[in-house]
Amino acid sequence: MSGDYLLPRIASPEDPLRLAVLISGGGSGLRALLRYQSDGPRNHVTSLVISDLKSAGGLSHASDLEIHNLAIPLSQDLKGLERRKEHEDRIMEALVSNDIEMVVLSGYMRILTPTFVAEWKGRLVNIHPSLLPEFPGAHAQRDAINARVKVSGCTVHFVDEGVDTGTIIEQRSVPVLPGDTVETLTQRIKAVEHELYPKVLDDISSGRIST
Ligand code: GAR
């Protein structure tokens, strides 16, 4: 991994790494992570959940467990880069005021600016529903089906300035079956995502990932 990734501290169950999870949708990955964290002593805890959409169903998974959660929508008044910057400034404020140590993208469907990435590089991870570098972008499952590949899967990676280009941490494969639709492949991939992401967060927060 290149030298400009600054990894988080090595944490312990007594002093777990404080995560913010960013979502945009139903949050099944968030729910799986929260279950995992409440199932035993872990080196990481979800201290904050942020959605860019007020309507994101996933916010209720946090509310159910009384975890601090916020919708931070885009401004209706600003446009372009100014709008992105103002949005990320508000996210950054929430991260800082909640003493967040690492940012976990879990179905967060916005591209972060290089300024934001630079602040968090090495402490900013994403899960993507393909075996990167194959099928980056917002339609990974559709692209895998259209390419007629027999195997796809998911990737957890550090986020860099590109789209789904950061250093790969770990991947899991699933078969792509004849007759698969985007929906059936999505569900098969989610099942392995829900096991992989908590495990990778264990590895990072325990110092088992090195540069
Ligand atoms: C997950 O499959 C995740 O890999 C994908 O969104 C889904 C979120 O599901 N992320 C991306 O496509 C990022 N480009 P969830 O809201 O049910 O956790």
Coordinates of C-alpha atoms and ligand atoms in Angstrom, one line a residue:
M1 CA 0.0 0.0 0.0
S2 CA 1.4 3.4 -0.9
G3 CA 2.8 5.6 1.9
D4 CA 0.0 8.3 1.9
Y5 CA -2.5 6.0 3.6
L6 CA -2.5 6.8 7.4
L7 CA -4.0 3.8 9.2
P8 CA -6.1 4.1 12.4
R9 CA -4.7 3.3 15.8
I10 CA -4.8 -0.3 17.1
A11 CA -7.9 -0.5 19.3
S12 CA -9.2 -2.8 22.0
P13 CA -12.7 -3.8 23.3
E14 CA -12.1 -1.5 26.2
D15 CA -11.3 1.4 23.9
P16 CA -12.9 0.5 20.5
L17 CA -12.3 2.4 17.3
R18 CA -15.1 4.9 16.8
L19 CA -16.7 4.3 13.3
A20 CA -19.1 6.5 11.3
V21 CA -21.0 4.5 8.8
L22 CA -22.2 6.4 5.7
I23 CA -25.3 5.0 3.9
S24 CA -27.7 6.0 1.1
G25 CA -30.3 3.2 1.1
G26 CA -31.7 0.3 3.0
G27 CA -28.7 -0.4 5.1
S28 CA -28.6 -4.2 5.2
G29 CA -24.9 -4.0 5.5
L30 CA -25.1 -1.5 8.4
R31 CA -27.6 -3.8 10.1
A32 CA -25.2 -6.8 9.7
L33 CA -22.4 -4.7 11.2
L34 CA -24.4 -3.5 14.1
R35 CA -25.5 -7.1 14.9
Y36 CA -21.9 -8.2 14.7
Q37 CA -20.7 -5.4 17.0
S38 CA -23.5 -6.2 19.6
D39 CA -22.7 -9.9 19.5
G40 CA -19.4 -9.8 21.3
P41 CA -16.5 -7.7 22.4
R42 CA -15.1 -6.0 19.3
N43 CA -12.3 -3.5 18.6
H44 CA -14.7 -1.2 16.8
V45 CA -18.0 0.4 17.6
T46 CA -20.5 2.4 15.4
S47 CA -20.8 5.8 17.0
L48 CA -22.5 7.6 14.2
V49 CA -24.6 6.8 11.1
I50 CA -25.0 9.4 8.4
S51 CA -27.2 9.3 5.3
D52 CA -27.2 11.7 2.4
L53 CA -30.9 11.0 1.9
K54 CA -33.6 11.6 4.5
S55 CA -35.5 8.7 3.1
A56 CA -32.8 6.1 3.6
G57 CA -34.4 3.2 5.4
G58 CA -31.1 2.2 6.9
L59 CA -31.3 5.1 9.4
S60 CA -33.9 3.1 11.4
H61 CA -31.4 0.3 12.1
A62 CA -29.3 2.9 14.0
S63 CA -32.4 4.4 15.7
D64 CA -33.5 1.0 16.8
L65 CA -30.3 0.6 18.7
E66 CA -30.2 4.2 19.9
I67 CA -27.1 4.9 17.8
H68 CA -26.7 8.6 16.9
N69 CA -27.8 9.1 13.3
L70 CA -28.3 12.0 11.0
A71 CA -29.6 12.7 7.5
I72 CA -27.3 15.3 5.9
P73 CA -28.9 16.1 2.5
L74 CA -27.4 18.1 -0.3
S75 CA -28.3 21.8 -0.3
Q76 CA -31.2 22.8 -2.5
D77 CA -29.7 26.2 -3.1
L78 CA -26.1 25.6 -4.2
K79 CA -24.9 23.9 -7.3
G80 CA -21.9 21.9 -8.6
L81 CA -18.6 21.9 -6.7
E82 CA -19.9 24.4 -4.2
R83 CA -22.8 22.1 -3.3
R84 CA -20.5 19.1 -2.9
K85 CA -18.1 21.1 -0.7
E86 CA -20.8 22.5 1.6
H87 CA -22.2 18.9 1.9
E88 CA -18.9 17.4 2.8
D89 CA -18.1 20.3 5.2
R90 CA -21.3 19.4 7.2
I91 CA -20.4 15.7 7.2
M92 CA -16.9 16.6 8.4
E93 CA -18.3 18.7 11.2
A94 CA -20.4 15.8 12.3
L95 CA -17.4 13.4 12.2
V96 CA -15.2 15.8 14.2
S97 CA -17.8 16.6 16.8
N98 CA -18.5 12.9 17.4
D99 CA -14.8 12.0 17.7
I100 CA -14.9 9.7 14.7
E101 CA -11.7 7.8 14.0
M102 CA -12.7 5.9 10.8
V103 CA -15.3 6.3 8.1
V104 CA -17.0 3.2 6.6
L105 CA -18.9 3.6 3.4
S106 CA -21.7 1.0 3.3
G107 CA -23.9 1.6 0.2
Y108 CA -23.0 5.3 0.2
M109 CA -23.7 6.3 -3.4
R110 CA -21.9 9.6 -3.7
I111 CA -18.3 10.2 -4.9
L112 CA -16.2 11.9 -2.3
T113 CA -14.0 14.9 -3.3
P114 CA -10.2 14.6 -3.2
T115 CA -10.2 17.1 -0.3
F116 CA -12.4 14.8 1.8
V117 CA -10.4 11.7 0.8
A118 CA -7.1 13.3 1.7
E119 CA -8.3 14.0 5.2
W120 CA -9.3 10.4 5.8
K121 CA -7.0 8.3 3.6
G122 CA -6.2 5.0 5.3
R123 CA -9.2 5.5 7.6
L124 CA -11.8 5.5 4.9
V125 CA -13.1 2.2 3.5
N126 CA -15.7 1.1 1.0
I127 CA -17.4 -2.1 0.0
H128 CA -18.2 -2.6 -3.6
P129 CA -20.3 -5.4 -5.2
S130 CA -17.8 -6.8 -7.7
L131 CA -14.3 -8.2 -7.8
L132 CA -12.5 -5.0 -8.4
P133 CA -10.8 -3.9 -10.7
E134 CA -13.6 -5.5 -12.7
F135 CA -16.9 -3.6 -12.8
P136 CA -16.3 -0.3 -10.9
G137 CA -19.1 2.3 -10.8
A138 CA -22.8 2.3 -9.8
H139 CA -24.0 -0.7 -11.8
A140 CA -21.5 -3.5 -10.9
Q141 CA -24.0 -6.3 -10.8
R142 CA -25.7 -5.4 -14.1
D143 CA -22.3 -5.0 -15.8
A144 CA -21.2 -8.4 -14.5
I145 CA -24.3 -10.1 -15.9
N146 CA -24.0 -8.3 -19.2
A147 CA -20.3 -9.4 -19.4
R148 CA -21.5 -13.0 -18.9
V149 CA -18.8 -13.7 -16.2
K150 CA -19.3 -16.9 -14.2
V151 CA -17.9 -15.5 -11.0
S152 CA -18.4 -12.1 -9.3
G153 CA -18.3 -11.0 -5.7
C154 CA -17.4 -8.1 -3.5
T155 CA -14.4 -6.1 -2.5
V156 CA -13.5 -4.1 0.5
H157 CA -10.9 -1.4 -0.3
F158 CA -9.4 1.8 1.0
V159 CA -10.8 4.8 -0.7
D160 CA -8.5 6.9 -2.8
E161 CA -9.2 9.9 -5.2
G162 CA -10.5 7.6 -8.0
V163 CA -13.8 5.7 -8.3
D164 CA -13.3 2.3 -6.8
T165 CA -9.6 2.4 -7.4
G166 CA -8.1 2.4 -3.9
T167 CA -6.0 -0.4 -2.4
I168 CA -7.9 -3.7 -2.2
I169 CA -8.0 -5.2 1.3
E170 CA -10.0 -8.3 0.8
Q171 CA -12.5 -9.9 -1.7
R172 CA -15.1 -12.7 -1.6
S173 CA -16.4 -14.6 -4.7
V174 CA -19.9 -15.8 -5.6
P175 CA -21.0 -17.7 -8.7
V176 CA -23.0 -15.9 -11.3
L177 CA -25.7 -18.4 -12.2
P178 CA -27.6 -18.9 -15.5
G179 CA -30.8 -16.8 -15.3
D180 CA -29.5 -14.5 -12.6
T181 CA -31.1 -11.0 -12.5
V182 CA -29.5 -7.9 -11.0
E183 CA -31.7 -8.6 -7.9
T184 CA -30.7 -12.3 -7.4
L185 CA -27.0 -11.5 -7.9
T186 CA -27.2 -8.5 -5.6
Q187 CA -28.7 -10.6 -2.8
R188 CA -26.1 -13.4 -3.3
I189 CA -23.3 -10.8 -3.1
K190 CA -24.9 -9.0 0.0
A191 CA -24.8 -12.3 1.9
V192 CA -21.0 -12.5 1.6
E193 CA -20.6 -8.7 2.1
H194 CA -22.3 -9.0 5.5
E195 CA -19.7 -11.4 6.7
L196 CA -16.7 -9.8 5.0
Y197 CA -17.0 -6.2 6.1
P198 CA -17.1 -6.8 9.9
K199 CA -14.1 -9.2 9.5
V200 CA -12.1 -6.6 7.6
L201 CA -13.0 -4.0 10.3
D202 CA -11.7 -6.4 12.9
D203 CA -8.5 -6.8 11.0
I204 CA -8.0 -3.0 10.6
S205 CA -8.8 -2.1 14.1
S206 CA -6.6 -4.9 15.5
G207 CA -3.6 -3.8 13.4
R208 CA -3.6 -6.9 11.1
I209 CA -3.6 -4.7 8.0
S210 CA -0.2 -3.0 7.4
T211 CA 1.0 -0.6 4.8
Ligands
GAR1 C1 -24.1 -3.1 -1.2 O1 -24.2 -4.2 -2.0 C2 -22.8 -2.3 -1.5 O2 -21.8 -3.2 -2.0 C3 -23.3 -1.4 -2.6 O3 -24.6 -1.0 -2.2 C4 -25.2 -2.0 -1.5 C5 -25.8 -1.4 -0.2 O4 -26.8 -2.2 0.3 N1 -22.4 -0.3 -2.8 C6 -22.1 0.2 -3.9 O5 -22.7 -0.1 -5.0 C7 -21.1 1.3 -3.9 N2 -20.8 1.7 -5.2 P1 -27.5 -1.9 1.7 O6 -27.9 -0.5 1.7 O7 -28.6 -2.9 1.8 O8 -26.4 -2.1 2.7

